[in-house]
Short mmCIF file of C-alpha atoms in Angstrom, two decimals:
data_model
loop_
_atom_site.label_atom_id
_atom_site.label_comp_id
_atom_site.label_asym_id
_atom_site.label_seq_id
_atom_site.Cartn_x
_atom_site.Cartn_y
_atom_site.Cartn_z
CA MET A 1 153.31 107.00 127.56
CA SER A 2 157.41 105.68 126.93
CA GLN A 3 158.08 106.13 123.48
CA SER A 4 159.89 103.35 122.65
CA LEU A 5 156.86 101.71 123.48
CA SER A 6 155.29 102.48 121.09
CA ALA A 7 158.08 102.76 119.29
CA ARG A 8 158.70 99.02 119.80
CA ALA A 9 154.73 97.98 118.27
CA HIS A 10 155.56 100.17 115.10
CA ALA A 11 158.90 97.83 115.10
CA ARG A 12 156.41 94.79 116.05
CA ILE A 13 153.80 95.54 113.26
CA ILE A 14 156.15 96.37 110.54
CA GLY A 15 157.09 93.00 110.93
CA MET A 16 154.00 91.78 110.77
CA ILE A 17 153.82 93.20 107.58
CA LEU A 18 157.19 91.98 105.93
CA SER A 19 156.53 88.27 107.34
CA GLN A 20 153.32 88.35 105.10
CA GLN A 21 151.83 88.07 108.65
CA LEU A 22 149.17 90.94 108.13
CA PRO A 23 149.39 90.50 104.05
CA PRO A 24 148.29 92.85 101.35
CA GLY A 25 144.57 93.66 102.69
CA ALA A 26 145.21 92.66 106.18
CA ALA A 27 142.53 95.01 108.76
CA LEU A 28 144.97 96.79 111.17
CA GLN A 29 142.53 96.79 113.68
CA GLU A 30 143.70 98.54 117.46
CA GLU A 31 142.46 95.98 119.79
CA LYS A 32 143.43 92.67 117.94
CA LEU A 33 147.31 93.92 118.00
CA ALA A 34 147.30 95.57 120.95
CA ASP A 35 146.60 91.49 122.66
CA TRP A 36 148.81 89.92 120.17
CA LEU A 37 151.35 92.06 121.37
CA ASP A 38 150.38 91.78 125.28
CA MET A 39 150.62 95.85 124.95
CA SER A 40 148.07 98.47 126.35
CA ARG A 41 146.12 100.06 123.28
CA THR A 42 147.70 103.66 122.71
CA PRO A 43 150.90 102.53 122.21
CA VAL A 44 149.99 100.32 118.67
CA ARG A 45 147.42 103.60 118.35
CA GLU A 46 150.96 105.60 118.18
CA ALA A 47 152.17 103.42 115.74
CA LEU A 48 149.22 102.60 113.24
CA LYS A 49 149.67 106.24 112.49
CA ARG A 50 153.13 106.57 111.58
CA ILE A 51 152.39 103.08 109.44
CA GLU A 52 149.81 104.80 108.05
CA ALA A 53 152.29 108.12 107.57
CA GLU A 54 154.55 106.03 106.22
CA GLY A 55 152.19 105.09 103.42
CA LEU A 56 152.97 101.08 104.36
CA ALA A 57 148.70 101.26 105.30
CA ARG A 58 145.29 103.11 103.79
CA LYS A 59 142.12 104.17 105.27
CA ASP A 60 139.14 102.00 104.34
CA GLY A 61 135.75 102.82 105.79
CA ARG A 62 136.20 101.96 108.89
CA PHE A 63 139.49 100.21 108.86
CA LEU A 64 143.32 100.67 108.33
CA ARG A 65 143.97 97.92 105.92
CA VAL A 66 147.87 97.25 104.69
CA ARG A 67 148.79 98.75 101.63
CA GLN A 68 148.99 96.92 98.23
CA LEU A 69 151.52 99.22 96.12
CA THR A 70 150.20 99.49 92.29
CA MET A 71 152.50 99.43 89.68
CA ALA A 72 153.34 103.38 89.12
CA GLU A 73 153.71 103.49 92.67
CA VAL A 74 156.56 100.96 92.20
CA ARG A 75 158.41 102.42 89.20
CA GLU A 76 158.19 105.76 90.61
CA ILE A 77 160.25 104.72 93.69
CA PHE A 78 162.63 102.19 92.38
CA THR A 79 162.89 104.94 89.61
CA LEU A 80 163.73 107.28 92.34
CA ARG A 81 165.89 104.70 94.80
CA ALA A 82 168.14 103.95 91.54
CA ALA A 83 168.67 107.47 91.40
CA LEU A 84 169.76 107.81 94.83
CA GLU A 85 171.17 104.87 95.66
CA GLY A 86 173.77 104.78 92.52
CA PHE A 87 174.92 108.65 93.68
CA GLY A 88 174.68 107.32 97.38
CA ALA A 89 177.54 104.22 95.79
CA ARG A 90 179.57 106.66 94.17
CA GLN A 91 179.96 108.60 97.88
CA ALA A 92 181.00 105.07 99.08
CA VAL A 93 185.05 104.55 97.66
CA HIS A 94 185.81 105.23 101.07
CA LEU A 95 184.19 102.66 102.33
CA PRO A 96 187.80 100.94 105.06
CA ARG A 97 187.93 96.91 103.41
CA ALA A 98 187.33 95.17 106.81
CA ARG A 99 184.23 96.43 106.48
CA LEU A 100 183.28 96.19 102.93
CA ASP A 101 185.17 92.41 103.11
CA GLU A 102 182.42 91.90 106.14
CA MET A 103 179.78 92.05 104.62
CA ALA A 104 180.89 90.28 101.45
CA GLY A 105 180.71 87.09 103.79
CA ARG A 106 177.65 87.93 105.22
CA VAL A 107 175.82 88.18 101.16
CA GLN A 108 178.52 84.66 100.39
CA ALA A 109 177.32 83.23 103.27
CA LEU A 110 173.01 83.62 102.34
CA LEU A 111 174.02 82.02 99.10
CA ARG A 112 175.65 78.53 100.84
CA THR A 113 172.86 78.29 103.34
CA GLY A 114 169.94 79.28 100.89
CA GLU A 115 167.01 81.62 102.12
CA SER A 116 166.47 82.49 105.53
CA GLU A 117 165.75 85.54 107.56
CA GLU A 118 168.57 86.45 107.43
CA GLN A 119 168.35 87.33 104.00
CA ARG A 120 166.19 90.73 105.62
CA ARG A 121 168.79 92.00 108.22
CA VAL A 122 171.82 90.97 105.25
CA ASP A 123 169.72 93.51 102.67
CA ASP A 124 168.64 95.87 105.75
CA ASP A 125 172.51 96.82 106.46
CA PHE A 126 174.23 95.93 102.72
CA HIS A 127 171.78 99.42 101.24
CA ALA A 128 171.87 101.38 105.03
CA MET A 129 176.00 101.09 104.61
CA ILE A 130 176.65 102.20 101.07
CA ALA A 131 173.54 104.89 102.81
CA ARG A 132 174.82 106.11 105.64
CA ALA A 133 178.86 106.53 103.86
CA SER A 134 177.16 109.47 101.86
CA GLY A 135 177.74 111.90 104.76
CA ASN A 136 174.65 112.88 103.68
CA ALA A 137 171.68 112.12 106.56
CA THR A 138 168.90 113.38 104.34
CA LEU A 139 169.86 110.67 101.89
CA GLU A 140 169.97 108.05 104.35
CA ARG A 141 166.96 108.51 106.17
CA THR A 142 165.01 109.26 102.18
CA ILE A 143 166.86 105.39 101.04
CA ALA A 144 165.55 104.25 103.98
CA ASP A 145 161.74 105.30 103.52
CA LEU A 146 161.72 104.39 100.37
CA ARG A 147 163.07 100.69 100.44
CA LEU A 148 160.79 100.46 103.76
CA ARG A 149 157.52 100.82 100.64
CA THR A 150 158.82 98.17 99.01
CA CYS A 151 160.75 95.91 100.82
CA MET A 152 157.66 93.98 101.85
CA PHE A 153 156.99 92.61 98.62
CA ASP A 154 160.22 92.16 97.13
CA ILE A 155 161.63 90.32 99.75
CA HIS A 156 158.42 87.67 100.28
CA GLN A 157 156.53 87.53 96.43
CA VAL A 158 159.58 87.74 94.07
CA PRO A 159 161.72 84.70 95.68
CA GLU A 160 163.84 84.73 92.55
CA ARG A 161 165.26 87.65 93.07
CA PHE A 162 167.34 85.87 96.28
CA ALA A 163 170.52 84.72 93.76
CA GLN A 164 170.19 87.24 91.30
CA GLY A 165 170.18 89.45 94.05
CA CYS A 166 173.10 88.80 96.19
CA GLY A 167 175.11 88.40 93.04
CA GLU A 168 174.56 91.78 92.36
CA HIS A 169 175.22 93.21 96.25
CA LEU A 170 178.91 91.49 95.28
CA GLY A 171 179.29 93.37 92.49
CA ILE A 172 178.26 96.61 94.38
CA LEU A 173 181.25 95.29 96.96
CA ASP A 174 183.96 94.74 94.67
CA ALA A 175 183.85 97.89 92.51
CA LEU A 176 184.13 99.89 95.56
CA ALA A 177 186.83 97.54 96.70
CA ALA A 178 188.51 98.68 93.62
CA GLY A 179 187.44 102.33 94.56
CA ASP A 180 185.79 102.66 91.35
CA ALA A 181 183.01 105.06 92.16
CA GLY A 182 181.54 104.71 88.29
CA LEU A 183 181.09 101.54 87.77
CA ALA A 184 179.67 101.13 91.59
CA GLU A 185 177.21 103.72 90.62
CA ASP A 186 176.48 102.01 87.26
CA ARG A 187 176.43 98.06 89.60
CA MET A 188 173.68 99.94 91.74
CA VAL A 189 171.47 101.40 89.50
CA ALA A 190 171.21 98.02 87.90
CA HIS A 191 170.44 96.06 90.82
CA LEU A 192 167.65 98.63 91.70
CA ARG A 193 166.33 98.50 88.49
CA ASN A 194 166.34 94.50 88.06
CA ALA A 195 164.38 94.66 91.17
CA GLY A 196 161.99 97.46 90.42
CA ALA A 197 161.21 94.58 87.23
CA ALA A 198 160.64 92.06 88.94
CA VAL A 199 158.27 93.15 91.55
CA LEU A 200 156.34 95.06 89.05
CA GLY A 201 155.78 91.49 87.02
CA ARG A 202 154.74 90.19 89.92
CA LEU A 203 152.82 92.99 90.26
CA GLU A 204 151.46 92.18 86.89
CA THR A 205 151.15 88.44 87.37
CA LEU A 206 148.45 88.96 90.62
CA GLU A 207 146.86 91.23 88.52
CA ALA A 208 146.30 89.06 85.78
CA GLU A 209 145.09 86.50 88.60
CA ARG A 210 142.66 88.87 89.89
CA THR A 211 140.96 88.86 86.78
CA THR A 212 141.07 85.78 84.91
#
């Protein structure tokens, strides 16, 4: 089996999870997904194994289901992200001004046009750019994994974070452009604490709705 076919199946299933086409609790059925993706079952099976290993789905009887993160997991992940990405931001002050300006332009364009599919791409690219600038491949991989575990909830369930998050991104970019490592770190930590608090608030609301 082509490794690229399995990777493509993985990317497309993750996209369905991120877009809520496969919401938390949805069964990830190999045969049905293979039909949707117009693929054989083998690459889909390999993709589902990887998704389970990444903690985005879990066994529930006969089925593998998309996981709903618990409040404890969200709190732990955002605490760890704040520490790691804050450190990464401190290391990223050497990023070229042209690169920072390009990213700032993309964020500003989002604010002008409103929420769109481009939001997730810009958010992913922003955090990946800063993590990569640390020069630490292990840090970059760890941050990417932690982001994957949280962004599927944050993007769709906390819409009020859109404008706030964009503003925080611009503040981080300003600190990096000024060469202020400490301020860049502080702003990244605050950004992730705010995001975590918003997600936790939404989880509390969902839990209250389920129990009433």
